[in-house]
Amino acid sequence: MLLSPSILAADLIDLKSTLKVIEPLVEFVHIDVMDGHFVPTLSFGEIYTRSVAQSTSLPLDVHLMVSRPEIEVPKYFDIKPANLTFHVEATNFGVRLANQIREQGIKAGVSLNPQTPLATIEHMLDHIDLVLIMSVEPGFYGQSFLPLALDKISSLKKMIGKRQITIEVDGGINTSNLSQVTSAGADMIVAGSAVFRGGTAEQIKKNIAALREIG
Ligand code: DX5
Ligand code: ZN
């Protein structure tokens, strides 16, 4: 299981030391960019994301919860994240956008809100490297996992077939539902509260170990 902790749930003022704690224990760091328009919350944008990139050796897993991704996506190209994911609900030009991301040598991801059917991304499957299934409505960390995501993960796995596409799942994942998420077919897990709950370095290490024991 690839683990991508969401820093939205971390101490954003003392992030540098938190990044040092998680660096040896996880595969990615998940950056939740929220514009206060596509989702009600405003988090941070490309400037903070660049600072994170300069403060860690972890590959960046950028999740753009923004309107007009055609304008926002290119702002992240020079930061060179590993994955750059936009929402299918926010654009009518997903194939073109995914192609632009790939041209930069960055993995192109597309995300779906809980109410969005898989059929909306079927035409994009040959142009993307990652699908991010939301298991909460985006906008906040610490929400409850929506079990409808499980069927969606297994249907997506079938739909992907032999293509090399990572299935990432995001929202409300913790030790009580993680095994269901991975058995449904998830390759990569985002966890905010389940990783950063407690706040101290010792607690964060314990939280990650507890997730690893299951996944
Ligand atoms: C929700 C974000 C998630 C969130 C995850 O809008 O996209 O990445 O921060 O946090 P938890 O694991 O607490 O739901
Ligand atoms: Zn996210």
JSON list of N, CA and C and ligand atoms in Angstrom, two decimals, residues 4-9 30-34 39 41 63 65 87 111 132 134-145 168-174 189-195, ligand 1:
[
{"chain": "A", "resi": 4, "resn": "SER", "atom": "N", "xyz": [-0.09, 8.25, 1.48]},
{"chain": "A", "resi": 4, "resn": "SER", "atom": "CA", "xyz": [0.09, 9.66, 1.13]},
{"chain": "A", "resi": 4, "resn": "SER", "atom": "C", "xyz": [-0.62, 10.53, 2.18]},
{"chain": "A", "resi": 5, "resn": "PRO", "atom": "N", "xyz": [0.08, 10.89, 3.26]},
{"chain": "A", "resi": 5, "resn": "PRO", "atom": "CA", "xyz": [-0.56, 11.66, 4.33]},
{"chain": "A", "resi": 5, "resn": "PRO", "atom": "C", "xyz": [-0.94, 13.08, 3.86]},
{"chain": "A", "resi": 6, "resn": "SER", "atom": "N", "xyz": [-2.15, 13.50, 4.22]},
{"chain": "A", "resi": 6, "resn": "SER", "atom": "CA", "xyz": [-2.63, 14.82, 3.84]},
{"chain": "A", "resi": 6, "resn": "SER", "atom": "C", "xyz": [-2.22, 15.85, 4.89]},
{"chain": "A", "resi": 7, "resn": "ILE", "atom": "N", "xyz": [-1.37, 16.80, 4.48]},
{"chain": "A", "resi": 7, "resn": "ILE", "atom": "CA", "xyz": [-0.86, 17.79, 5.44]},
{"chain": "A", "resi": 7, "resn": "ILE", "atom": "C", "xyz": [-1.93, 18.76, 5.91]},
{"chain": "A", "resi": 8, "resn": "LEU", "atom": "N", "xyz": [-3.09, 18.74, 5.23]},
{"chain": "A", "resi": 8, "resn": "LEU", "atom": "CA", "xyz": [-4.19, 19.59, 5.68]},
{"chain": "A", "resi": 8, "resn": "LEU", "atom": "C", "xyz": [-4.51, 19.34, 7.16]},
{"chain": "A", "resi": 9, "resn": "ALA", "atom": "N", "xyz": [-4.32, 18.10, 7.59]},
{"chain": "A", "resi": 9, "resn": "ALA", "atom": "CA", "xyz": [-4.65, 17.73, 8.97]},
{"chain": "A", "resi": 9, "resn": "ALA", "atom": "C", "xyz": [-3.44, 17.88, 9.90]},
{"chain": "A", "resi": 30, "resn": "HIS", "atom": "N", "xyz": [0.61, 14.36, 0.54]},
{"chain": "A", "resi": 30, "resn": "HIS", "atom": "CA", "xyz": [-0.59, 14.77, -0.18]},
{"chain": "A", "resi": 30, "resn": "HIS", "atom": "C", "xyz": [-0.89, 16.24, 0.13]},
{"chain": "A", "resi": 31, "resn": "ILE", "atom": "N", "xyz": [-1.00, 17.05, -0.94]},
{"chain": "A", "resi": 31, "resn": "ILE", "atom": "CA", "xyz": [-1.18, 18.49, -0.80]},
{"chain": "A", "resi": 31, "resn": "ILE", "atom": "C", "xyz": [-2.58, 18.84, -1.29]},
{"chain": "A", "resi": 32, "resn": "ASP", "atom": "N", "xyz": [-3.45, 19.26, -0.38]},
{"chain": "A", "resi": 32, "resn": "ASP", "atom": "CA", "xyz": [-4.83, 19.58, -0.71]},
{"chain": "A", "resi": 32, "resn": "ASP", "atom": "C", "xyz": [-4.97, 21.07, -1.03]},
{"chain": "A", "resi": 33, "resn": "VAL", "atom": "N", "xyz": [-5.02, 21.38, -2.31]},
{"chain": "A", "resi": 33, "resn": "VAL", "atom": "CA", "xyz": [-5.19, 22.78, -2.74]},
{"chain": "A", "resi": 33, "resn": "VAL", "atom": "C", "xyz": [-6.69, 23.05, -2.89]},
{"chain": "A", "resi": 34, "resn": "MET", "atom": "N", "xyz": [-7.22, 23.99, -2.08]},
{"chain": "A", "resi": 34, "resn": "MET", "atom": "CA", "xyz": [-8.65, 24.31, -2.12]},
{"chain": "A", "resi": 34, "resn": "MET", "atom": "C", "xyz": [-8.81, 25.80, -2.36]},
{"chain": "A", "resi": 39, "resn": "VAL", "atom": "N", "xyz": [-14.67, 24.17, -3.74]},
{"chain": "A", "resi": 39, "resn": "VAL", "atom": "CA", "xyz": [-15.04, 23.69, -2.39]},
{"chain": "A", "resi": 39, "resn": "VAL", "atom": "C", "xyz": [-15.15, 24.91, -1.48]},
{"chain": "A", "resi": 41, "resn": "THR", "atom": "N", "xyz": [-13.83, 25.66, 1.28]},
{"chain": "A", "resi": 41, "resn": "THR", "atom": "CA", "xyz": [-12.64, 26.02, 2.06]},
{"chain": "A", "resi": 41, "resn": "THR", "atom": "C", "xyz": [-11.53, 26.59, 1.17]},
{"chain": "A", "resi": 63, "resn": "HIS", "atom": "N", "xyz": [-3.38, 17.47, -5.01]},
{"chain": "A", "resi": 63, "resn": "HIS", "atom": "CA", "xyz": [-4.81, 17.28, -5.25]},
{"chain": "A", "resi": 63, "resn": "HIS", "atom": "C", "xyz": [-5.45, 18.66, -5.37]},
{"chain": "A", "resi": 65, "resn": "MET", "atom": "N", "xyz": [-8.41, 20.90, -5.71]},
{"chain": "A", "resi": 65, "resn": "MET", "atom": "CA", "xyz": [-9.87, 21.05, -5.59]},
{"chain": "A", "resi": 65, "resn": "MET", "atom": "C", "xyz": [-10.19, 22.48, -5.96]},
{"chain": "A", "resi": 87, "resn": "HIS", "atom": "N", "xyz": [-10.09, 17.78, -10.67]},
{"chain": "A", "resi": 87, "resn": "HIS", "atom": "CA", "xyz": [-11.41, 17.16, -10.57]},
{"chain": "A", "resi": 87, "resn": "HIS", "atom": "C", "xyz": [-12.13, 17.16, -11.91]},
{"chain": "A", "resi": 111, "resn": "SER", "atom": "N", "xyz": [-9.83, 13.22, -10.37]},
{"chain": "A", "resi": 111, "resn": "SER", "atom": "CA", "xyz": [-10.55, 12.87, -9.16]},
{"chain": "A", "resi": 111, "resn": "SER", "atom": "C", "xyz": [-12.06, 12.98, -9.36]},
{"chain": "A", "resi": 132, "resn": "LEU", "atom": "N", "xyz": [-8.29, 9.35, -8.53]},
{"chain": "A", "resi": 132, "resn": "LEU", "atom": "CA", "xyz": [-8.47, 9.59, -7.09]},
{"chain": "A", "resi": 132, "resn": "LEU", "atom": "C", "xyz": [-9.97, 9.54, -6.77]},
{"chain": "A", "resi": 134, "resn": "MET", "atom": "N", "xyz": [-12.85, 10.00, -4.32]},
{"chain": "A", "resi": 134, "resn": "MET", "atom": "CA", "xyz": [-13.14, 10.67, -3.04]},
{"chain": "A", "resi": 134, "resn": "MET", "atom": "C", "xyz": [-14.13, 9.81, -2.25]},
{"chain": "A", "resi": 135, "resn": "SER", "atom": "N", "xyz": [-13.76, 9.55, -1.00]},
{"chain": "A", "resi": 135, "resn": "SER", "atom": "CA", "xyz": [-14.65, 8.79, -0.12]},
{"chain": "A", "resi": 135, "resn": "SER", "atom": "C", "xyz": [-15.28, 9.69, 0.94]},
{"chain": "A", "resi": 136, "resn": "VAL", "atom": "N", "xyz": [-15.14, 11.01, 0.74]},
{"chain": "A", "resi": 136, "resn": "VAL", "atom": "CA", "xyz": [-15.92, 12.03, 1.46]},
{"chain": "A", "resi": 136, "resn": "VAL", "atom": "C", "xyz": [-16.19, 13.13, 0.43]},
{"chain": "A", "resi": 137, "resn": "GLU", "atom": "N", "xyz": [-17.14, 14.02, 0.74]},
{"chain": "A", "resi": 137, "resn": "GLU", "atom": "CA", "xyz": [-17.27, 15.20, -0.12]},
{"chain": "A", "resi": 137, "resn": "GLU", "atom": "C", "xyz": [-16.09, 16.10, 0.19]},
{"chain": "A", "resi": 138, "resn": "PRO", "atom": "N", "xyz": [-15.37, 16.57, -0.83]},
{"chain": "A", "resi": 138, "resn": "PRO", "atom": "CA", "xyz": [-14.15, 17.31, -0.56]},
{"chain": "A", "resi": 138, "resn": "PRO", "atom": "C", "xyz": [-14.42, 18.66, 0.12]},
{"chain": "A", "resi": 139, "resn": "GLY", "atom": "N", "xyz": [-13.43, 19.14, 0.83]},
{"chain": "A", "resi": 139, "resn": "GLY", "atom": "CA", "xyz": [-13.54, 20.46, 1.48]},
{"chain": "A", "resi": 139, "resn": "GLY", "atom": "C", "xyz": [-12.98, 20.49, 2.89]},
{"chain": "A", "resi": 140, "resn": "PHE", "atom": "N", "xyz": [-12.99, 19.35, 3.56]},
{"chain": "A", "resi": 140, "resn": "PHE", "atom": "CA", "xyz": [-12.55, 19.32, 4.97]},
{"chain": "A", "resi": 140, "resn": "PHE", "atom": "C", "xyz": [-11.88, 17.99, 5.28]},
{"chain": "A", "resi": 141, "resn": "TYR", "atom": "N", "xyz": [-10.95, 18.02, 6.21]},
{"chain": "A", "resi": 141, "resn": "TYR", "atom": "CA", "xyz": [-10.44, 16.74, 6.73]},
{"chain": "A", "resi": 141, "resn": "TYR", "atom": "C", "xyz": [-11.30, 16.34, 7.92]},
{"chain": "A", "resi": 142, "resn": "GLY", "atom": "N", "xyz": [-11.16, 15.09, 8.36]},
{"chain": "A", "resi": 142, "resn": "GLY", "atom": "CA", "xyz": [-11.86, 14.64, 9.56]},
{"chain": "A", "resi": 142, "resn": "GLY", "atom": "C", "xyz": [-13.32, 14.25, 9.35]},
{"chain": "A", "resi": 143, "resn": "GLN", "atom": "N", "xyz": [-13.76, 14.05, 8.11]},
{"chain": "A", "resi": 143, "resn": "GLN", "atom": "CA", "xyz": [-15.14, 13.63, 7.86]},
{"chain": "A", "resi": 143, "resn": "GLN", "atom": "C", "xyz": [-15.24, 12.10, 7.86]},
{"chain": "A", "resi": 144, "resn": "SER", "atom": "N", "xyz": [-16.49, 11.60, 7.90]},
{"chain": "A", "resi": 144, "resn": "SER", "atom": "CA", "xyz": [-16.68, 10.15, 7.93]},
{"chain": "A", "resi": 144, "resn": "SER", "atom": "C", "xyz": [-16.64, 9.55, 6.53]},
{"chain": "A", "resi": 145, "resn": "PHE", "atom": "N", "xyz": [-16.01, 8.41, 6.45]},
{"chain": "A", "resi": 145, "resn": "PHE", "atom": "CA", "xyz": [-15.88, 7.63, 5.21]},
{"chain": "A", "resi": 145, "resn": "PHE", "atom": "C", "xyz": [-17.26, 7.25, 4.67]},
{"chain": "A", "resi": 168, "resn": "GLU", "atom": "N", "xyz": [-6.22, 5.67, -6.25]},
{"chain": "A", "resi": 168, "resn": "GLU", "atom": "CA", "xyz": [-5.97, 6.37, -4.98]},
{"chain": "A", "resi": 168, "resn": "GLU", "atom": "C", "xyz": [-7.32, 6.67, -4.33]},
{"chain": "A", "resi": 169, "resn": "VAL", "atom": "N", "xyz": [-7.40, 6.52, -3.03]},
{"chain": "A", "resi": 169, "resn": "VAL", "atom": "CA", "xyz": [-8.67, 6.78, -2.33]},
{"chain": "A", "resi": 169, "resn": "VAL", "atom": "C", "xyz": [-8.41, 7.77, -1.21]},
{"chain": "A", "resi": 170, "resn": "ASP", "atom": "N", "xyz": [-9.34, 8.72, -1.06]},
{"chain": "A", "resi": 170, "resn": "ASP", "atom": "CA", "xyz": [-9.09, 9.89, -0.19]},
{"chain": "A", "resi": 170, "resn": "ASP", "atom": "C", "xyz": [-10.34, 10.27, 0.59]},
{"chain": "A", "resi": 171, "resn": "GLY", "atom": "N", "xyz": [-10.21, 10.28, 1.92]},
{"chain": "A", "resi": 171, "resn": "GLY", "atom": "CA", "xyz": [-11.26, 10.82, 2.78]},
{"chain": "A", "resi": 171, "resn": "GLY", "atom": "C", "xyz": [-11.78, 9.84, 3.81]},
{"chain": "A", "resi": 172, "resn": "GLY", "atom": "N", "xyz": [-11.57, 10.17, 5.07]},
{"chain": "A", "resi": 172, "resn": "GLY", "atom": "CA", "xyz": [-12.16, 9.39, 6.16]},
{"chain": "A", "resi": 172, "resn": "GLY", "atom": "C", "xyz": [-11.57, 8.00, 6.34]},
{"chain": "A", "resi": 173, "resn": "ILE", "atom": "N", "xyz": [-10.37, 7.77, 5.80]},
{"chain": "A", "resi": 173, "resn": "ILE", "atom": "CA", "xyz": [-9.78, 6.43, 5.94]},
{"chain": "A", "resi": 173, "resn": "ILE", "atom": "C", "xyz": [-9.05, 6.32, 7.28]},
{"chain": "A", "resi": 174, "resn": "ASN", "atom": "N", "xyz": [-9.32, 5.23, 7.98]},
{"chain": "A", "resi": 174, "resn": "ASN", "atom": "CA", "xyz": [-8.69, 4.99, 9.28]},
{"chain": "A", "resi": 174, "resn": "ASN", "atom": "C", "xyz": [-8.52, 3.48, 9.48]},
{"chain": "A", "resi": 189, "resn": "ILE", "atom": "N", "xyz": [-3.37, 5.22, -0.59]},
{"chain": "A", "resi": 189, "resn": "ILE", "atom": "CA", "xyz": [-4.32, 5.70, 0.42]},
{"chain": "A", "resi": 189, "resn": "ILE", "atom": "C", "xyz": [-3.90, 7.09, 0.88]},
{"chain": "A", "resi": 190, "resn": "VAL", "atom": "N", "xyz": [-4.86, 7.99, 0.92]},
{"chain": "A", "resi": 190, "resn": "VAL", "atom": "CA", "xyz": [-4.63, 9.30, 1.55]},
{"chain": "A", "resi": 190, "resn": "VAL", "atom": "C", "xyz": [-5.18, 9.21, 2.97]},
{"chain": "A", "resi": 191, "resn": "ALA", "atom": "N", "xyz": [-4.43, 9.72, 3.93]},
{"chain": "A", "resi": 191, "resn": "ALA", "atom": "CA", "xyz": [-4.98, 9.80, 5.29]},
{"chain": "A", "resi": 191, "resn": "ALA", "atom": "C", "xyz": [-4.52, 11.09, 5.93]},
{"chain": "A", "resi": 192, "resn": "GLY", "atom": "N", "xyz": [-5.47, 11.85, 6.44]},
{"chain": "A", "resi": 192, "resn": "GLY", "atom": "CA", "xyz": [-5.17, 13.11, 7.14]},
{"chain": "A", "resi": 192, "resn": "GLY", "atom": "C", "xyz": [-5.22, 12.88, 8.63]},
{"chain": "A", "resi": 193, "resn": "SER", "atom": "N", "xyz": [-6.43, 12.87, 9.18]},
{"chain": "A", "resi": 193, "resn": "SER", "atom": "CA", "xyz": [-6.60, 12.71, 10.63]},
{"chain": "A", "resi": 193, "resn": "SER", "atom": "C", "xyz": [-5.97, 11.42, 11.14]},
{"chain": "A", "resi": 194, "resn": "ALA", "atom": "N", "xyz": [-6.09, 10.33, 10.39]},
{"chain": "A", "resi": 194, "resn": "ALA", "atom": "CA", "xyz": [-5.59, 9.04, 10.88]},
{"chain": "A", "resi": 194, "resn": "ALA", "atom": "C", "xyz": [-4.07, 9.05, 11.04]},
{"chain": "A", "resi": 195, "resn": "VAL", "atom": "N", "xyz": [-3.38, 9.96, 10.33]},
{"chain": "A", "resi": 195, "resn": "VAL", "atom": "CA", "xyz": [-1.92, 10.06, 10.47]},
{"chain": "A", "resi": 195, "resn": "VAL", "atom": "C", "xyz": [-1.54, 11.13, 11.50]},
{"chain": "B", "resi": 1, "resn": "DX5", "atom": "C1", "xyz": [-10.70, 16.44, 1.62]},
{"chain": "B", "resi": 1, "resn": "DX5", "atom": "C2", "xyz": [-9.24, 16.27, 1.27]},
{"chain": "B", "resi": 1, "resn": "DX5", "atom": "C3", "xyz": [-8.64, 15.06, 1.94]},
{"chain": "B", "resi": 1, "resn": "DX5", "atom": "C4", "xyz": [-8.57, 15.18, 3.45]},
{"chain": "B", "resi": 1, "resn": "DX5", "atom": "C5", "xyz": [-8.22, 13.86, 4.06]},
{"chain": "B", "resi": 1, "resn": "DX5", "atom": "O1", "xyz": [-11.21, 17.51, 0.95]},
{"chain": "B", "resi": 1, "resn": "DX5", "atom": "O2", "xyz": [-9.11, 16.10, -0.13]},
{"chain": "B", "resi": 1, "resn": "DX5", "atom": "O3", "xyz": [-7.34, 14.81, 1.41]},
{"chain": "B", "resi": 1, "resn": "DX5", "atom": "O4", "xyz": [-7.66, 16.14, 3.85]},
{"chain": "B", "resi": 1, "resn": "DX5", "atom": "O5", "xyz": [-8.33, 13.96, 5.46]},
{"chain": "B", "resi": 1, "resn": "DX5", "atom": "P1", "xyz": [-9.05, 12.80, 6.32]},
{"chain": "B", "resi": 1, "resn": "DX5", "atom": "O6", "xyz": [-8.21, 11.57, 6.16]},
{"chain": "B", "resi": 1, "resn": "DX5", "atom": "O7", "xyz": [-9.02, 13.35, 7.71]},
{"chain": "B", "resi": 1, "resn": "DX5", "atom": "O8", "xyz": [-10.44, 12.64, 5.79]}
]
